Short mmCIF file of C-alpha atoms and ligand atoms in Angstrom, two decimals:
data_model
loop_
_atom_site.label_atom_id
_atom_site.label_comp_id
_atom_site.label_asym_id
_atom_site.label_seq_id
_atom_site.Cartn_x
_atom_site.Cartn_y
_atom_site.Cartn_z
CA UNK A 1 -116.52 -111.34 43.85
CA UNK A 2 -114.96 -114.79 43.70
CA UNK A 3 -111.45 -113.51 44.56
CA UNK A 4 -109.61 -113.79 47.81
CA UNK A 5 -106.68 -111.34 47.28
CA UNK A 6 -107.16 -108.33 49.43
CA UNK A 7 -105.74 -105.41 47.48
CA UNK A 8 -104.66 -101.91 48.68
CA UNK A 9 -107.99 -100.01 48.55
CA UNK A 10 -106.31 -96.95 46.89
CA UNK A 11 -104.13 -96.13 43.90
CA UNK A 12 -100.99 -94.06 44.16
CA UNK A 13 -101.06 -90.48 42.92
CA UNK A 14 -97.79 -89.12 44.35
CA UNK A 15 -94.60 -90.93 45.26
CA UNK A 16 -91.50 -90.22 47.34
CA UNK A 17 -88.12 -91.76 46.37
CA UNK A 18 -86.29 -93.94 48.80
CA UNK A 19 -82.58 -93.66 49.24
CA UNK A 20 -80.58 -96.90 49.02
CA UNK A 21 -77.47 -97.11 51.14
CA UNK A 22 -74.64 -99.63 51.66
CA UNK A 23 -74.04 -101.66 54.81
CA UNK A 24 -70.89 -99.61 55.59
CA UNK A 25 -72.84 -96.32 55.32
CA UNK A 26 -75.47 -97.59 57.72
CA UNK A 27 -72.88 -98.87 60.16
CA UNK A 28 -71.28 -95.38 60.14
CA UNK A 29 -74.62 -93.66 60.42
CA UNK A 30 -75.65 -95.76 63.42
CA UNK A 31 -72.34 -95.25 65.16
CA UNK A 32 -72.80 -91.46 64.77
CA UNK A 33 -76.24 -91.79 66.18
CA UNK A 34 -74.97 -93.37 69.36
CA UNK A 35 -76.35 -96.71 68.26
CA UNK A 36 -79.83 -95.39 68.88
CA UNK A 37 -82.03 -95.48 65.77
CA UNK A 38 -84.14 -92.57 67.07
CA UNK A 39 -81.02 -90.36 66.40
CA UNK A 40 -80.60 -91.38 62.74
CA UNK A 41 -81.19 -89.03 59.85
CA UNK A 42 -84.41 -90.40 58.33
CA UNK A 43 -82.93 -90.13 54.88
CA UNK A 44 -80.55 -92.86 55.84
CA UNK A 45 -83.45 -95.36 56.44
CA UNK A 46 -84.86 -97.44 53.63
CA UNK A 47 -88.07 -98.79 55.19
CA UNK A 48 -89.11 -96.81 58.28
CA UNK A 49 -91.13 -98.91 60.73
CA UNK A 50 -90.12 -96.85 63.72
CA UNK A 51 -93.81 -95.87 64.32
CA UNK A 52 -97.21 -95.67 62.71
CA UNK A 53 -97.68 -92.31 64.35
CA UNK A 54 -98.03 -89.37 62.02
CA UNK A 55 -96.23 -91.28 59.28
CA UNK A 56 -99.29 -92.34 57.29
CA UNK A 57 -100.17 -91.11 53.71
CA UNK A 58 -103.16 -88.69 53.55
CA UNK A 59 -105.81 -89.20 50.99
CA UNK A 60 -106.43 -86.79 48.08
CA UNK A 61 -109.58 -85.85 49.89
CA UNK A 62 -107.52 -84.91 52.95
CA UNK A 63 -105.04 -82.96 50.94
CA UNK A 64 -108.04 -81.11 49.35
CA UNK A 65 -109.45 -80.50 52.72
CA UNK A 66 -106.26 -78.76 53.82
CA UNK A 67 -107.18 -75.91 51.38
CA UNK A 68 -110.51 -75.48 53.23
CA UNK A 69 -108.63 -74.66 56.47
CA UNK A 70 -109.90 -71.56 58.19
CA UNK A 71 -106.98 -70.05 60.04
CA UNK A 72 -109.11 -67.66 62.26
CA UNK A 73 -107.58 -67.54 65.77
CA UNK A 74 -110.97 -67.92 67.39
CA UNK A 75 -114.15 -69.58 66.28
CA UNK A 76 -112.57 -71.14 63.12
CA UNK A 77 -114.98 -72.95 60.79
CA UNK A 78 -112.49 -75.81 60.70
CA UNK A 79 -112.81 -76.20 64.46
CA UNK A 80 -116.62 -76.62 64.17
CA UNK A 81 -116.28 -79.19 61.38
CA UNK A 82 -113.70 -81.05 63.46
CA UNK A 83 -115.75 -80.80 66.61
CA UNK A 84 -118.89 -82.10 64.86
CA UNK A 85 -117.06 -85.04 63.28
CA UNK A 86 -115.49 -86.03 66.69
CA UNK A 87 -118.69 -85.54 68.46
CA UNK A 88 -120.70 -87.58 66.01
CA UNK A 89 -118.18 -90.42 66.40
CA UNK A 90 -117.60 -90.30 70.11
CA UNK A 91 -120.72 -88.65 71.57
CA UNK A 92 -118.68 -86.79 74.11
CA UNK A 93 -119.88 -83.26 75.11
CA UNK A 94 -116.53 -81.49 75.20
CA UNK A 95 -113.99 -81.75 72.32
CA UNK A 96 -110.66 -80.17 73.06
CA UNK A 97 -108.14 -80.14 70.25
CA UNK A 98 -104.44 -80.67 71.20
CA UNK A 99 -101.31 -80.85 69.05
CA UNK A 100 -100.96 -84.60 69.61
CA UNK A 101 -101.89 -87.38 72.08
CA UNK A 102 -99.45 -86.64 74.79
CA UNK A 103 -100.69 -83.04 75.11
CA UNK A 104 -104.17 -84.43 75.75
CA UNK A 105 -102.62 -86.81 78.34
CA UNK A 106 -100.70 -84.01 80.07
CA UNK A 107 -103.77 -81.75 80.23
CA UNK A 108 -106.01 -84.56 81.56
CA UNK A 109 -103.49 -85.75 84.17
CA UNK A 110 -102.23 -82.30 85.23
CA UNK A 111 -105.79 -81.24 86.01
CA UNK A 112 -107.09 -84.35 87.63
CA UNK A 113 -104.17 -86.10 89.35
CA UNK A 114 -102.26 -85.50 92.52
CA UNK A 115 -99.25 -87.09 94.01
CA UNK A 116 -99.78 -90.56 95.51
CA UNK A 117 -102.71 -91.37 93.28
CA UNK A 118 -102.97 -94.45 91.08
CA UNK A 119 -104.18 -94.76 87.42
CA UNK A 120 -105.04 -98.31 86.22
CA UNK A 121 -104.85 -99.18 82.55
CA UNK A 122 -104.52 -102.35 80.52
CA UNK A 123 -101.02 -101.13 79.59
CA UNK A 124 -99.97 -97.56 79.71
CA UNK A 125 -98.15 -96.29 76.68
CA UNK A 126 -94.80 -94.69 77.45
CA UNK A 127 -96.05 -91.04 77.21
CA UNK A 128 -99.17 -91.93 79.19
CA UNK A 129 -97.04 -93.45 81.95
CA UNK A 130 -94.61 -90.56 81.98
CA UNK A 131 -97.34 -87.92 82.20
CA UNK A 132 -98.80 -89.80 85.24
CA UNK A 133 -95.43 -90.26 86.92
CA UNK A 134 -94.48 -86.63 86.47
CA UNK A 135 -97.54 -85.76 88.66
CA UNK A 136 -96.10 -88.08 91.33
CA UNK A 137 -98.81 -90.64 90.71
CA UNK A 138 -98.48 -94.31 89.90
CA UNK A 139 -99.39 -95.95 86.54
CA UNK A 140 -100.50 -99.56 87.06
CA UNK A 141 -100.79 -102.04 84.24
CA UNK A 142 -103.46 -104.75 84.64
CA UNK A 143 -103.79 -106.40 81.31
CA UNK A 144 -105.19 -109.99 81.41
CA UNK A 145 -102.39 -112.58 82.15
CA UNK A 146 -102.46 -113.78 78.49
CA UNK A 147 -101.58 -110.29 77.47
CA UNK A 148 -98.19 -110.65 79.12
CA UNK A 149 -97.23 -113.88 77.33
CA UNK A 150 -96.18 -113.28 73.66
CA UNK A 151 -97.07 -116.79 72.49
CA UNK A 152 -100.38 -117.10 74.28
CA UNK A 153 -103.38 -117.28 72.01
CA UNK A 154 -106.41 -115.02 72.88
CA UNK A 155 -108.65 -113.05 70.54
CA UNK A 156 -108.63 -110.03 72.88
CA UNK A 157 -105.18 -109.96 74.52
CA UNK A 158 -105.59 -106.31 75.28
CA UNK A 159 -108.39 -106.83 77.79
CA UNK A 160 -108.26 -105.44 81.20
CA UNK A 161 -107.92 -108.02 84.03
CA UNK A 162 -111.36 -107.15 85.48
CA UNK A 163 -110.83 -109.13 88.67
CA UNK A 164 -107.54 -107.26 89.26
CA UNK A 165 -109.19 -103.90 88.63
CA UNK A 166 -111.95 -104.82 91.07
CA UNK A 167 -109.33 -105.65 93.74
CA UNK A 168 -107.51 -102.41 93.09
CA UNK A 169 -110.67 -100.34 93.32
CA UNK A 170 -111.71 -102.14 96.50
CA UNK A 171 -108.40 -101.79 98.17
CA UNK A 172 -107.19 -98.37 97.01
CA UNK A 173 -110.28 -96.86 95.22
CA UNK A 174 -109.91 -93.62 97.18
CA UNK A 175 -106.59 -93.10 95.42
CA UNK A 176 -107.86 -93.80 91.87
CA UNK A 177 -109.19 -90.68 90.19
CA UNK A 178 -109.96 -92.34 86.85
CA UNK A 179 -109.67 -95.72 85.03
CA UNK A 180 -108.08 -95.99 81.56
CA UNK A 181 -108.19 -98.56 78.84
CA UNK A 182 -105.91 -98.35 75.71
CA UNK A 183 -107.45 -99.46 72.47
CA UNK A 184 -105.71 -101.18 70.87
CA UNK A 185 -103.13 -101.96 73.55
CA UNK A 186 -99.95 -100.63 71.91
CA UNK A 187 -97.43 -101.55 74.66
CA UNK A 188 -98.98 -105.04 74.85
CA UNK A 189 -98.62 -105.78 71.14
CA UNK A 190 -101.42 -103.75 69.47
CA UNK A 191 -103.86 -106.19 70.79
CA UNK A 192 -107.59 -105.43 70.90
CA UNK A 193 -110.00 -105.02 73.77
CA UNK A 194 -113.47 -106.58 73.43
CA UNK A 195 -116.79 -104.80 73.88
CA UNK A 196 -117.61 -107.31 76.64
CA UNK A 197 -114.46 -106.23 78.51
CA UNK A 198 -115.15 -102.53 78.06
CA UNK A 199 -118.67 -103.12 79.40
CA UNK A 200 -117.33 -104.97 82.42
CA UNK A 201 -114.88 -102.07 83.09
CA UNK A 202 -117.79 -99.63 82.73
CA UNK A 203 -119.81 -101.61 85.28
CA UNK A 204 -116.96 -101.50 87.79
CA UNK A 205 -116.44 -97.79 87.20
CA UNK A 206 -120.13 -97.31 87.87
CA UNK A 207 -119.97 -99.38 91.04
CA UNK A 208 -116.96 -97.47 92.37
CA UNK A 209 -117.95 -94.17 90.83
CA UNK A 210 -114.83 -93.68 88.75
CA UNK A 211 -114.68 -91.83 85.40
CA UNK A 212 -113.59 -94.19 82.62
CA UNK A 213 -111.34 -92.84 79.90
CA UNK A 214 -110.23 -94.58 76.66
CA UNK A 215 -106.75 -94.04 75.15
CA UNK A 216 -108.37 -94.16 71.78
CA UNK A 217 -105.42 -93.74 69.39
CA UNK A 218 -106.27 -96.87 67.49
CA UNK A 219 -110.02 -97.06 68.03
CA UNK A 220 -110.93 -97.99 64.51
CA UNK A 221 -108.48 -100.96 64.38
CA UNK A 222 -109.92 -102.10 67.65
CA UNK A 223 -113.48 -101.79 66.32
CA UNK A 224 -112.56 -103.85 63.27
CA UNK A 225 -111.05 -106.66 65.51
CA UNK A 226 -114.29 -106.65 67.52
CA UNK A 227 -116.16 -107.13 64.15
CA UNK A 228 -113.92 -109.99 63.19
CA UNK A 229 -113.62 -111.79 66.50
CA UNK A 230 -116.40 -110.93 68.95
CA UNK A 231 -119.54 -113.11 68.77
CA UNK A 232 -122.54 -111.24 67.45
CA UNK A 233 -120.54 -108.32 65.99
CA UNK A 234 -119.90 -109.48 62.46
CA UNK A 235 -122.82 -107.69 60.80
CA UNK A 236 -122.12 -104.35 62.37
CA UNK A 237 -120.11 -101.47 60.72
CA UNK A 238 -116.79 -100.58 62.36
CA UNK A 239 -118.22 -97.17 62.92
CA UNK A 240 -121.20 -98.47 64.86
CA UNK A 241 -118.91 -100.56 66.98
CA UNK A 242 -116.52 -97.64 67.54
CA UNK A 243 -119.47 -95.51 68.68
CA UNK A 244 -120.50 -98.13 71.18
CA UNK A 245 -116.90 -98.31 72.47
CA UNK A 246 -116.94 -94.56 73.05
CA UNK A 247 -120.41 -94.67 74.56
CA UNK A 248 -119.10 -96.90 77.34
CA UNK A 249 -116.51 -94.29 78.38
CA UNK A 250 -116.75 -90.81 79.98
CA UNK A 251 -113.96 -89.40 77.91
CA UNK A 252 -110.81 -90.17 75.85
CA UNK A 253 -107.46 -89.01 74.88
CA UNK A 254 -106.55 -89.35 71.26
CA UNK A 255 -103.53 -89.02 69.04
CA UNK A 256 -104.94 -88.25 65.50
CA UNK A 257 -101.54 -89.34 64.21
CA UNK A 258 -102.75 -92.87 64.27
CA UNK A 259 -106.45 -93.50 63.56
CA UNK A 260 -107.01 -89.85 62.69
CA UNK A 261 -105.03 -90.60 59.53
CA UNK A 262 -103.25 -87.26 59.94
CA UNK A 263 -99.64 -86.29 60.30
CA UNK A 264 -100.25 -84.26 63.50
CA UNK A 265 -103.02 -83.62 65.94
CA UNK A 266 -105.00 -85.04 68.72
CA UNK A 267 -107.76 -84.25 71.17
CA UNK A 268 -109.06 -84.70 74.68
CA UNK A 269 -112.82 -85.34 74.88
CA UNK A 270 -115.04 -85.80 77.94
CA UNK A 271 -118.52 -85.39 79.33
CA UNK A 272 -117.71 -83.70 82.68
CA UNK A 273 -118.25 -79.90 82.54
CA UNK A 274 -115.88 -79.06 85.47
CA UNK A 275 -113.05 -81.26 84.24
CA UNK A 276 -113.50 -79.79 80.77
CA UNK A 277 -113.29 -76.23 82.07
CA UNK A 278 -110.07 -77.02 83.92
CA UNK A 279 -108.69 -78.76 80.82
CA UNK A 280 -109.55 -75.81 78.59
CA UNK A 281 -107.89 -73.34 80.97
CA UNK A 282 -104.67 -75.36 80.85
CA UNK A 283 -105.05 -75.74 77.14
CA UNK A 284 -104.97 -71.93 76.78
CA UNK A 285 -101.82 -71.74 78.82
CA UNK A 286 -99.86 -74.39 77.00
CA UNK A 287 -101.49 -75.24 73.68
CA UNK A 288 -103.65 -72.43 72.41
CA UNK A 289 -107.16 -71.12 72.15
CA UNK A 290 -109.81 -73.88 72.57
CA UNK A 291 -110.87 -73.71 68.91
CA UNK A 292 -107.44 -74.58 67.63
CA UNK A 293 -105.51 -76.23 70.58
CA UNK A 294 -102.06 -75.97 68.98
CA UNK A 295 -103.16 -76.97 65.47
CA UNK A 296 -103.60 -75.07 62.25
CA UNK A 297 -107.10 -74.81 60.83
CA UNK A 298 -105.96 -77.06 58.03
CA UNK A 299 -104.83 -79.76 60.45
CA UNK A 300 -108.32 -79.77 61.95
CA UNK A 301 -109.73 -80.30 58.43
CA UNK A 302 -107.32 -83.19 57.71
CA UNK A 303 -108.28 -84.90 60.97
CA UNK A 304 -111.95 -84.45 60.41
CA UNK A 305 -111.74 -86.13 56.97
CA UNK A 306 -109.30 -88.75 58.35
CA UNK A 307 -111.74 -89.85 61.15
CA UNK A 308 -114.37 -90.40 58.42
CA UNK A 309 -112.06 -92.48 56.24
CA UNK A 310 -110.52 -94.58 59.01
CA UNK A 311 -113.76 -96.39 59.80
CA UNK A 312 -114.38 -97.45 56.13
CA UNK A 313 -114.36 -101.19 55.93
CA UNK A 314 -112.21 -101.64 52.74
CA UNK A 315 -109.51 -99.58 54.47
CA UNK A 316 -109.68 -101.52 57.72
CA UNK A 317 -109.78 -104.86 55.99
CA UNK A 318 -106.58 -104.03 54.06
CA UNK A 319 -104.95 -102.54 57.17
CA UNK A 320 -105.46 -105.47 59.41
CA UNK A 321 -104.71 -108.05 56.76
CA UNK A 322 -101.45 -106.43 55.70
CA UNK A 323 -100.09 -106.54 59.18
CA UNK A 324 -101.27 -110.12 59.53
CA UNK A 325 -99.50 -110.94 56.32
CA UNK A 326 -96.09 -109.86 57.72
CA UNK A 327 -96.84 -111.78 60.85
CA UNK A 328 -97.58 -114.96 58.94
CA UNK A 329 -94.25 -114.73 56.98
CA UNK A 330 -92.23 -114.25 60.19
CA UNK A 331 -93.97 -117.09 61.97
CA UNK A 332 -93.57 -119.35 59.03
CA UNK A 333 -89.79 -118.51 59.18
CA UNK A 334 -89.68 -119.43 62.93
CA UNK A 335 -89.35 -115.85 64.28
CA UNK A 336 -91.18 -115.54 67.62
CA UNK A 337 -93.71 -112.79 67.55
CA UNK A 338 -96.62 -111.76 69.71
CA UNK A 339 -99.55 -113.88 68.62
CA UNK A 340 -101.90 -113.15 67.08
CA UNK A 341 -100.53 -110.16 65.05
CA UNK A 342 -101.71 -106.83 66.29
CA UNK A 343 -103.44 -104.11 64.32
CA UNK A 344 -100.72 -101.62 63.58
CA UNK A 345 -97.53 -103.62 64.13
CA UNK A 346 -95.72 -106.91 64.42
CA UNK A 347 -93.95 -107.26 67.68
CA UNK A 348 -90.94 -109.63 67.60
CA UNK A 349 -90.13 -111.35 70.94
CA UNK A 350 -86.52 -110.30 71.12
CA UNK A 351 -85.97 -111.97 74.50
CA UNK A 352 -87.00 -115.31 72.96
CA UNK A 353 -85.03 -114.81 69.77
CA UNK A 354 -81.84 -113.77 71.57
CA UNK A 355 -81.83 -115.73 74.82
CA UNK A 356 -78.08 -115.37 75.16
CA UNK A 357 -78.55 -111.56 75.74
CA UNK A 358 -79.85 -110.84 79.25
CA UNK A 359 -82.67 -108.26 79.49
CA UNK A 360 -80.43 -105.72 81.16
CA UNK A 361 -78.21 -105.92 78.03
CA UNK A 362 -81.20 -104.94 75.94
CA UNK A 363 -81.77 -107.74 73.39
CA UNK A 364 -84.43 -105.48 71.72
CA UNK A 365 -81.81 -102.83 70.98
CA UNK A 366 -79.44 -105.53 69.63
CA UNK A 367 -82.14 -106.70 67.20
CA UNK A 368 -83.20 -103.19 66.17
CA UNK A 369 -79.64 -102.19 65.38
CA UNK A 370 -79.01 -105.41 63.40
CA UNK A 371 -82.12 -104.81 61.37
CA UNK A 372 -80.91 -101.31 60.43
CA UNK A 373 -77.32 -102.20 59.66
CA UNK A 374 -78.23 -105.33 57.62
CA UNK A 375 -81.29 -104.04 55.81
CA UNK A 376 -81.85 -100.36 56.36
CA UNK A 377 -85.11 -101.13 58.25
CA UNK A 378 -85.84 -98.98 61.32
CA UNK A 379 -87.79 -100.62 64.06
CA UNK A 380 -88.17 -99.76 67.70
CA UNK A 381 -87.41 -101.46 71.04
CA UNK A 382 -90.43 -101.78 73.34
CA UNK A 383 -88.82 -103.33 76.30
CA UNK A 384 -86.28 -102.76 79.05
CA UNK A 385 -84.88 -99.54 77.66
CA UNK A 386 -88.37 -98.04 77.27
CA UNK A 387 -89.87 -99.39 80.48
CA UNK A 388 -87.09 -100.73 82.72
CA UNK A 389 -86.11 -97.52 84.50
CA UNK A 390 -88.16 -96.51 87.52
CA UNK A 391 -88.79 -93.03 88.91
CA UNK A 392 -86.33 -93.76 91.78
CA UNK A 393 -83.56 -94.38 89.26
CA UNK A 394 -83.48 -98.18 89.69
CA UNK A 395 -83.69 -100.55 86.66
CA UNK A 396 -85.37 -103.93 86.31
CA UNK A 397 -86.19 -105.95 83.14
CA UNK A 398 -89.44 -104.91 81.54
CA UNK A 399 -92.26 -107.49 81.36
CA UNK A 400 -91.25 -108.27 77.78
CA UNK A 401 -88.44 -107.30 75.45
CA UNK A 402 -90.15 -106.67 72.16
CA UNK A 403 -89.12 -105.09 68.77
CA UNK A 404 -91.99 -103.42 67.10
CA UNK A 405 -92.24 -103.19 63.36
CA UNK A 406 -94.95 -100.56 63.05
CA UNK A 407 -96.64 -100.17 59.70
CA UNK A 408 -97.33 -96.64 58.56
CA UNK A 409 -100.86 -96.35 57.17
CA UNK A 410 -101.27 -96.52 53.36
CA UNK A 411 -97.46 -95.95 52.79
CA UNK A 412 -95.77 -99.26 51.91
CA UNK A 413 -96.85 -101.81 49.33
CA UNK A 414 -96.81 -105.57 49.52
CA UNK A 415 -93.30 -105.83 48.03
CA UNK A 416 -91.92 -103.51 50.78
CA UNK A 417 -93.47 -105.82 53.36
CA UNK A 418 -91.98 -108.89 51.46
CA UNK A 419 -88.57 -107.21 51.72
CA UNK A 420 -89.04 -106.63 55.39
CA UNK A 421 -89.93 -110.25 56.03
CA UNK A 422 -86.86 -111.51 54.07
CA UNK A 423 -84.67 -109.09 56.03
CA UNK A 424 -86.01 -110.16 59.43
CA UNK A 425 -85.47 -113.78 58.61
CA UNK A 426 -81.94 -113.05 57.46
CA UNK A 427 -81.19 -111.12 60.74
CA UNK A 428 -82.71 -114.00 62.70
CA UNK A 429 -80.27 -116.38 61.01
CA UNK A 430 -77.37 -114.26 62.42
CA UNK A 431 -78.89 -114.37 65.96
CA UNK A 432 -75.91 -116.09 67.67
CA UNK A 433 -73.54 -113.39 66.44
CA UNK A 434 -75.69 -110.48 67.91
CA UNK A 435 -74.35 -108.92 71.12
CA UNK A 436 -75.72 -106.99 74.10
CA UNK A 437 -75.54 -103.23 74.74
CA UNK A 438 -74.82 -100.88 77.53
CA UNK A 439 -76.09 -97.39 77.97
CA UNK A 440 -73.50 -94.59 77.83
CA UNK A 441 -75.91 -91.63 78.22
CA UNK A 442 -79.55 -91.51 79.22
CA UNK A 443 -82.20 -89.00 80.42
CA UNK A 444 -84.18 -89.53 83.54
CA UNK A 445 -87.58 -89.89 81.71
CA UNK A 446 -88.47 -91.35 78.31
CA UNK A 447 -84.81 -92.26 77.94
CA UNK A 448 -85.25 -94.36 74.85
CA UNK A 449 -85.73 -91.25 72.69
CA UNK A 450 -82.25 -89.78 73.33
CA UNK A 451 -80.13 -92.47 74.99
CA UNK A 452 -76.73 -93.44 73.48
CA UNK A 453 -75.44 -96.97 73.61
CA UNK A 454 -72.26 -98.96 73.19
CA UNK A 455 -72.20 -102.55 71.86
CA UNK A 456 -70.71 -104.92 74.38
CA UNK A 457 -67.53 -106.77 73.45
CA UNK A 458 -68.94 -109.97 74.84
CA UNK A 459 -72.32 -110.91 76.31
CA UNK A 460 -72.63 -112.78 79.54
C1 PLP B 501 -101.46 -95.95 72.89
C2 PLP B 501 -100.81 -94.54 72.71
N1 PLP B 501 -101.16 -93.60 73.57
C3 PLP B 501 -100.65 -92.30 73.43
C4 PLP B 501 -99.73 -92.03 72.42
C5 PLP B 501 -99.15 -90.66 72.39
O1 PLP B 501 -99.52 -89.98 71.25
P1 PLP B 501 -98.58 -88.87 70.56
O2 PLP B 501 -97.40 -89.56 69.95
O3 PLP B 501 -99.52 -88.20 69.49
O4 PLP B 501 -98.22 -87.88 71.60
C6 PLP B 501 -99.33 -93.05 71.52
C7 PLP B 501 -98.27 -92.78 70.51
O5 PLP B 501 -97.72 -93.61 69.89
C8 PLP B 501 -99.90 -94.33 71.70
O6 PLP B 501 -99.57 -95.30 70.86
#
């Protein structure tokens, strides 16, 4: 067709009303929430970009599939459908359902790691890192150098630094039980990893005899970026590319709340029989029987259908383009973001936008809170609050102080996104009046979820 407008590849059958609030209401709600947007009542949020995890809209086919759910405790028909779909996509021998991604991480790491070991990744997501550190092991991030510089241009900023991985394996290989790569690289800006890079990691894992696992939460978005950007891949389907990505690994952890297009669920998949047996035994202890793994039969049906829909090209074209659209608007307005825009989110460089707020006074929190108070938009800090505290209790600035605007799948329309862009530009115009924050309460691990803050009287 001779048209360039990329439209939402769906029409809307059911809607959910938004609640409009006044600035004073939001100011009061945030104060009550300890100035932490995680502690807000979601009804007080107008446009919720806190996360793309579990917040997507399911299709009518998925809702229909829910009614097909078989709730048998053992041997449920829904499990076999789920297993077949996951196996067909990933090719892995063992498919272990879990209630979400972090459960897959906990089971994998608790059964394979011991204290003092090291797990390399491009960038560990917060739950991945926490599940490694809780075992007394170390989570090492070795994304390519461009992946650490928000403004640096690179088509695959999520790539692993292969030379650094080689050095790590050569020097400390006996302490590395497995290598991970996160696709797309959420903590590094939703940036993709190329097939070429995955092949290079595979080759190193073969040389050093290490199992290679993908953190596959956004495998379909990664596959579509490969189709768009990697030489020689343009004519392949996203599904064929995704299959090749999985074929390069020995297993994966997956949160079906992202590219499973479901509201809950996940899985751990792998080829190794012994590791799988250990994982299933722990699964039975903490999640449930291996044919439901903490999920209802209807959840397994929704995920199975979601995994089929997520690799459809019209969906991925719309998905990647709508994120890019927001990125273009912010860039045109002079707001520094991670370039190029990621798959599921735009990441504002809060450190660059608010240079007068030092990292240890949390510029990301300052920006997140201003976006909420001024416009009712909920974003999330991915920076020093999320990553700055170390297991020994010390605190240093994170590599970047980002604010992520995560776009739920199939939920908001173009006018919602226009509103978000307008609001971000407005808040950016107030930048000099924004102030730093200090923590008043915080947990030892994953503190960003429950911490409470106080705005500082003066920054400096
Ligand atoms: C890259 C990555 N890994 C793991 C997880 C954890 O998944 P879940 O929230 O389902 O536990 C997430 C969630 O946001 C993620 O983005």
